[in-house]
Amino acid sequence: MPELPVSALGLGMMRLPTRDSDPAHIDEAATERLFLAAIEQGVTYVDTAYPYHNGASEIVTGKLINKHGLRDKVQLATKCPVWLVREETDWEKLLSEQLAKLDTDHIDFYLLHALNAERWDTIQRLRGLEYLERAKAQGKIRHIGFSFHDSRDVFTRIIDGYNNWEFCQVQYNYLDTDFQAGLQGIRYAAERHIGVIVMEPLRGGALAKVPEAVERLFAATGQIRRPAEWALRFALDRPEVVTVLSGMGSAEQVIENTAVAGYAAAHNLSSQELAAYSGAAAYFHEKMPVPCTSCGYCMPCPNGVAIPDVFAIYNSAVAFDEREGNSKWYQKGYVSSGKGADSCIACGECMPKCPQHIDIINSLAEAHRALTH
Ligand code: SF4
Ligand code: SF4
């Protein structure tokens, strides 16, 4: 039987509607509406992960697929939480747990989640890929890939470190062409026949609402489109990209975005449109207080500070005027685990390694102040 094609737009199950402020309390009725709207519009790729909605996303995703008899009509993707793996037997324990939560006997696309240098070391030390190959031979997973959040050098190392990657998932949007894997990373993977899945085409929703100055840049092309459409078209324009994931929160958004994916295709953008994207990116970059490119050359910090991540969060908070969400993310994801700027002891080891000559010590202190007050 030929494999089910992957739709140009994938449904991300990470920003589902909730009944209250607890992310685990997914509004299942509203989620069902948006899920069915996506299927009706031809979406075949459904992407969840172990930690999404504090573990509830996999359960709801599995429930919806089975309730509507769609297991053979979707490519189901989920991700292994590599950070929970302490010993070799954990790979199997986690996959079994995920199969049970998803209520299925196989996962079509299984990703090692959010790889960085440290997690890549864990995978090698605890023979994660050997286990995934066994799981694939047993039919529990169909394709092996990874999602990524680190510097381009680490991306290259991971791509080169395993001959059987089938796909990878990277952040890409008109602001982040040179961030993490970036466009160079996308090309590097595609040249090696590794499928590329794009995440964060709207940068966590930030590009769905842009300031007037950016709207004017877009309007000057003569094309009147919603900011979200501009952002989606940018990712869909890349020929290397197999599918673009969007974490849509309502059936209306699903209908709007799948319509865009229906008529946008690779190499569709004019030079005038591409220039408008560059202008928009320059506008946001200018507003960012720290000129960090996330190259990762300053890493690792001997004291555990996630330097590029802290700067990326601070930059987003200022450029998009989105302090509250970014502060919460910073405190929950970084300060509480000792990776925040407050762990910096000003040893200075990172400073000479930065090609942008950023005053890392002072910029970290500034970022911490801004994200904690
Ligand atoms: S100066 Fe701070 S951030 Fe830089 S290496 Fe030392 S502890 Fe880490
Ligand atoms: S602080 Fe400098 S070296 Fe570190 S990631 Fe940013 S640009 Fe690269």
XYZ file of C-alpha atoms and ligand atoms in Angstrom:
389
model
C 0.000 0.000 0.000
C 1.499 3.389 -0.915
C 2.203 5.575 2.053
C -0.338 8.264 2.909
C 0.934 11.621 1.616
C 1.886 14.273 4.153
C -0.244 17.413 3.807
C 1.448 20.787 3.204
C 0.029 21.988 6.512
C 0.299 19.847 9.631
C -1.900 20.159 12.687
C 0.102 20.893 15.830
C -1.659 19.661 18.977
C 0.276 21.926 21.343
C -1.867 25.049 21.644
C -5.301 23.541 21.931
C -8.214 25.397 23.508
C -8.467 24.780 27.252
C -11.356 24.956 29.728
C -9.395 27.124 32.170
C -5.837 28.330 32.736
C -4.549 24.793 33.384
C -3.006 23.539 30.108
C -3.927 19.955 31.024
C -7.639 20.843 30.937
C -8.099 20.632 27.168
C -11.511 21.733 25.922
C -12.243 18.487 24.131
C -15.380 19.670 22.309
C -13.624 22.709 20.813
C -10.575 20.564 20.005
C -12.760 18.016 18.258
C -14.239 20.778 16.073
C -10.854 22.082 15.005
C -9.442 18.598 14.561
C -12.319 17.541 12.298
C -12.124 20.819 10.367
C -8.453 20.064 9.690
C -9.182 16.539 8.503
C -11.999 17.804 6.305
C -9.637 20.342 4.749
C -7.207 17.587 3.824
C -4.723 17.704 6.724
C -3.067 14.316 7.134
C -0.158 15.128 9.467
C -1.033 15.391 13.173
C 1.754 16.338 15.536
C 1.734 15.904 19.282
C 4.411 15.298 21.940
C 4.791 13.758 25.391
C 4.877 17.061 27.294
C 2.250 19.030 25.324
C -0.572 20.205 27.579
C 1.231 18.581 30.500
C 0.754 15.140 28.994
C -2.910 15.540 28.001
C -2.332 16.249 24.293
C -1.313 12.686 23.411
C -4.369 11.288 25.170
C -6.813 13.671 23.463
C -5.136 13.165 20.076
C -5.420 9.382 20.344
C -9.023 9.635 21.519
C -10.064 11.820 18.576
C -8.307 9.680 15.984
C -9.958 6.524 17.266
C -13.379 8.033 17.890
C -13.588 9.031 14.230
C -11.912 5.916 12.820
C -9.072 7.946 11.343
C -6.021 5.897 12.272
C -5.317 4.996 8.633
C -6.064 8.494 7.399
C -3.518 10.416 9.459
C 0.224 10.418 9.796
C 0.581 10.481 13.563
C 3.697 12.147 14.925
C 4.840 12.305 18.520
C 8.093 12.966 20.311
C 10.245 11.151 22.821
C 11.079 13.279 25.896
C 14.823 12.604 25.810
C 15.312 14.608 29.027
C 13.456 11.897 30.976
C 15.766 9.119 29.805
C 18.134 8.045 32.600
C 18.991 4.524 31.513
C 18.786 2.401 28.372
C 15.512 0.732 29.323
C 13.743 4.105 29.504
C 13.462 4.371 25.707
C 11.147 1.404 25.611
C 9.246 2.441 28.733
C 8.507 5.854 27.245
C 7.500 4.552 23.830
C 5.174 1.960 25.435
C 3.614 4.674 27.571
C 3.107 6.867 24.502
C 1.565 4.065 22.450
C -0.843 3.410 25.329
C -1.746 7.091 25.712
C -2.294 7.424 21.963
C -4.199 4.131 21.991
C -2.451 2.842 18.889
C 0.000 0.103 17.961
C 2.301 2.335 15.952
C 3.517 5.895 15.555
C 4.175 7.049 12.008
C 6.709 9.770 12.744
C 8.665 9.421 16.001
C 10.906 12.321 16.919
C 13.591 12.669 19.530
C 12.288 15.858 21.073
C 14.024 19.238 21.144
C 17.550 17.990 20.588
C 20.495 20.032 21.739
C 24.119 19.134 22.393
C 23.418 17.661 25.814
C 20.482 15.499 24.674
C 22.421 14.296 21.668
C 25.097 13.069 24.102
C 22.432 11.261 26.129
C 21.116 9.544 22.992
C 24.552 8.320 22.080
C 25.540 7.288 25.586
C 22.288 5.420 26.202
C 22.038 3.978 22.685
C 18.745 5.639 21.830
C 19.022 5.223 18.075
C 19.757 1.519 18.404
C 16.542 1.195 20.381
C 14.547 3.207 17.822
C 15.817 0.979 15.032
C 14.613 -2.067 16.976
C 11.240 -0.394 17.555
C 11.028 0.360 13.839
C 11.827 -3.244 12.929
C 9.023 -4.314 15.288
C 6.590 -1.944 13.531
C 6.070 0.289 16.574
C 7.375 3.335 14.745
C 7.611 3.992 11.022
C 9.994 6.928 10.588
C 12.824 8.166 12.807
C 13.547 11.876 13.150
C 14.247 14.655 15.609
C 13.133 18.147 16.462
C 15.782 20.692 17.188
C 16.672 23.697 19.369
C 20.336 24.566 19.453
C 23.021 26.158 17.279
C 23.626 25.352 13.622
C 26.899 23.594 14.462
C 25.066 21.197 16.752
C 22.427 20.664 14.057
C 25.136 19.683 11.566
C 26.727 17.369 14.125
C 23.417 15.598 14.738
C 22.642 15.274 11.018
C 26.122 13.898 10.370
C 26.041 11.660 13.442
C 23.448 9.193 12.159
C 23.001 7.832 8.651
C 19.353 6.895 8.888
C 17.565 10.103 9.799
C 14.435 10.333 7.715
C 13.237 13.761 8.777
C 13.919 16.649 11.088
C 11.778 19.410 12.522
C 13.171 22.929 12.815
C 11.993 26.409 13.693
C 11.691 28.601 10.609
C 9.862 31.826 9.848
C 10.729 35.147 8.229
C 12.359 36.352 11.422
C 14.389 33.224 12.097
C 16.091 32.452 8.810
C 19.442 32.622 10.559
C 18.402 31.283 13.966
C 19.236 27.773 15.258
C 19.306 25.459 12.193
C 18.028 28.298 9.991
C 17.842 28.232 6.231
C 21.372 26.858 5.956
C 20.402 23.954 8.186
C 17.256 23.298 6.144
C 19.338 23.118 2.975
C 21.936 20.933 4.666
C 19.283 18.403 5.682
C 17.541 18.437 2.296
C 20.818 17.831 0.452
C 21.116 14.656 2.503
C 17.565 13.623 1.568
C 16.264 14.267 5.053
C 12.713 15.634 5.000
C 12.239 18.993 6.706
C 9.238 19.821 8.843
C 8.872 23.449 9.851
C 7.616 24.424 13.283
C 6.831 27.876 14.600
C 6.016 29.442 11.207
C 4.150 32.109 13.204
C 6.774 32.241 15.959
C 4.411 31.005 18.637
C 1.622 33.220 17.263
C 3.661 36.440 17.500
C 3.666 36.931 13.713
C -0.114 36.633 13.516
C -0.409 40.199 14.762
C 2.209 42.645 13.579
C 2.665 46.379 14.204
C 1.407 48.908 11.669
C 4.898 49.581 10.339
C 5.182 45.929 9.273
C 1.646 45.905 7.879
C 2.603 48.875 5.702
C 5.660 47.027 4.383
C 3.493 44.089 3.385
C 0.723 46.256 1.925
C 3.250 48.082 -0.282
C 3.561 44.888 -2.327
C -0.064 45.337 -3.407
C -1.044 42.045 -1.768
C -3.612 42.323 0.984
C -3.253 39.368 3.324
C -3.568 38.647 7.038
C -0.225 38.709 8.890
C -0.638 34.974 9.596
C -1.005 34.319 5.879
C 2.172 36.263 5.161
C 4.011 34.192 7.748
C 2.673 30.852 6.509
C 3.426 31.663 2.888
C 7.034 32.341 3.804
C 7.539 28.822 5.176
C 5.488 27.201 2.402
C 7.714 28.868 -0.180
C 10.687 26.616 0.645
C 10.955 23.634 -1.691
C 12.841 21.621 0.956
C 9.903 21.714 3.346
C 7.619 18.692 3.510
C 5.067 20.148 5.886
C 4.561 23.298 7.924
C 3.128 22.786 11.391
C 0.746 25.227 12.884
C -0.670 25.029 16.392
C -4.135 26.241 15.480
C -6.493 27.089 18.315
C -9.886 27.117 16.575
C -11.749 25.624 13.606
C -11.793 29.103 11.991
C -8.001 29.299 12.100
C -7.773 25.814 10.643
C -9.989 26.794 7.709
C -8.052 30.020 7.055
C -4.642 28.356 7.273
C -5.466 25.274 5.235
C -6.851 27.567 2.536
C -3.455 29.331 2.418
C -1.652 26.003 2.218
C -3.996 25.035 -0.606
C -2.872 27.798 -2.927
C 0.616 28.716 -1.703
C 3.408 26.607 -3.120
C 7.183 26.579 -3.225
C 8.919 29.350 -5.173
C 5.713 31.348 -5.337
C 6.922 34.574 -3.776
C 7.959 37.522 -5.918
C 11.156 39.464 -5.316
C 9.023 42.355 -4.065
C 7.342 40.089 -1.519
C 10.690 38.659 -0.417
C 11.968 42.206 0.069
C 8.928 42.969 2.255
C 9.788 39.967 4.464
C 13.374 41.184 4.801
C 12.114 44.631 5.768
C 9.757 43.129 8.350
C 12.540 40.967 9.784
C 14.854 43.999 9.970
C 12.132 45.949 11.795
C 11.854 43.283 14.513
C 15.592 42.661 14.734
C 16.217 46.355 15.289
C 13.901 46.285 18.270
C 15.723 43.352 19.845
C 18.001 44.552 22.641
C 20.704 41.859 22.267
C 22.194 41.136 18.800
C 22.535 37.416 19.593
C 22.275 35.091 16.592
C 22.032 31.910 18.713
C 25.216 30.609 17.090
C 26.042 28.838 20.361
C 29.794 29.553 20.239
C 29.659 30.820 23.829
C 28.309 27.478 25.006
C 28.508 25.461 27.117
C 28.610 27.789 30.098
C 30.423 25.975 32.935
C 27.724 27.212 35.265
C 24.798 25.957 33.193
C 23.425 29.262 31.889
C 21.518 28.741 28.614
C 22.970 31.962 27.197
C 21.389 32.042 23.693
C 18.005 30.917 25.002
C 17.935 33.647 27.641
C 18.721 36.253 24.987
C 16.127 34.833 22.586
C 13.411 35.054 25.241
C 14.444 38.569 26.228
C 14.516 39.660 22.575
C 11.041 38.258 21.935
C 9.678 39.907 25.070
C 10.891 43.334 23.913
C 10.411 43.111 20.122
C 6.860 41.784 20.413
C 6.042 43.641 23.624
C 5.087 40.301 25.151
C 6.606 40.441 28.646
C 4.165 38.330 30.592
C 4.272 35.113 28.561
C 8.021 35.300 28.029
C 8.691 35.984 31.713
C 6.647 32.959 32.723
C 8.410 30.800 30.145
C 11.803 32.052 31.355
C 11.100 31.419 35.023
C 9.476 28.027 34.502
C 11.812 26.697 31.838
C 15.124 28.252 32.840
C 15.414 29.883 36.285
C 13.795 26.942 38.061
C 16.271 24.511 36.494
C 19.405 26.607 37.067
C 19.724 27.630 33.406
C 18.660 31.242 33.943
C 20.873 34.313 33.879
C 20.904 34.342 37.699
C 23.235 31.317 37.571
C 25.932 33.419 35.906
C 28.923 33.902 38.211
C 30.609 36.355 35.808
C 33.601 34.071 35.230
C 33.965 35.636 31.775
C 34.710 32.375 29.984
C 32.014 32.926 27.345
C 32.845 36.528 26.447
C 35.820 36.119 24.078
C 33.976 33.384 22.163
C 31.138 35.623 20.984
C 31.554 36.701 17.345
C 29.004 39.480 17.915
C 31.150 40.892 20.772
C 28.164 40.953 23.071
C 28.818 41.986 26.634
C 27.269 38.697 27.750
C 27.616 39.216 31.493
C 25.853 42.595 31.555
C 23.313 41.614 28.925
C 22.369 38.534 30.945
C 21.860 40.665 34.043
C 19.697 43.082 32.041
C 17.655 40.204 30.568
C 17.112 38.694 34.007
C 15.938 42.016 35.435
C 13.532 42.561 32.557
C 12.116 39.051 32.751
C 11.684 38.897 36.514
C 10.295 42.344 37.395
S 30.303 34.620 32.432
Fe 28.401 33.742 33.177
S 27.378 33.005 31.350
Fe 29.522 33.357 30.788
S 30.507 31.363 31.064
Fe 30.759 32.482 32.984
S 29.006 31.871 34.265
Fe 28.552 31.287 32.151
S 25.885 35.299 22.877
Fe 27.260 35.459 21.125
S 28.289 33.481 21.024
Fe 26.533 33.225 22.346
S 24.934 32.481 20.997
Fe 24.711 34.701 21.082
S 25.883 35.470 19.362
Fe 26.516 33.363 19.667
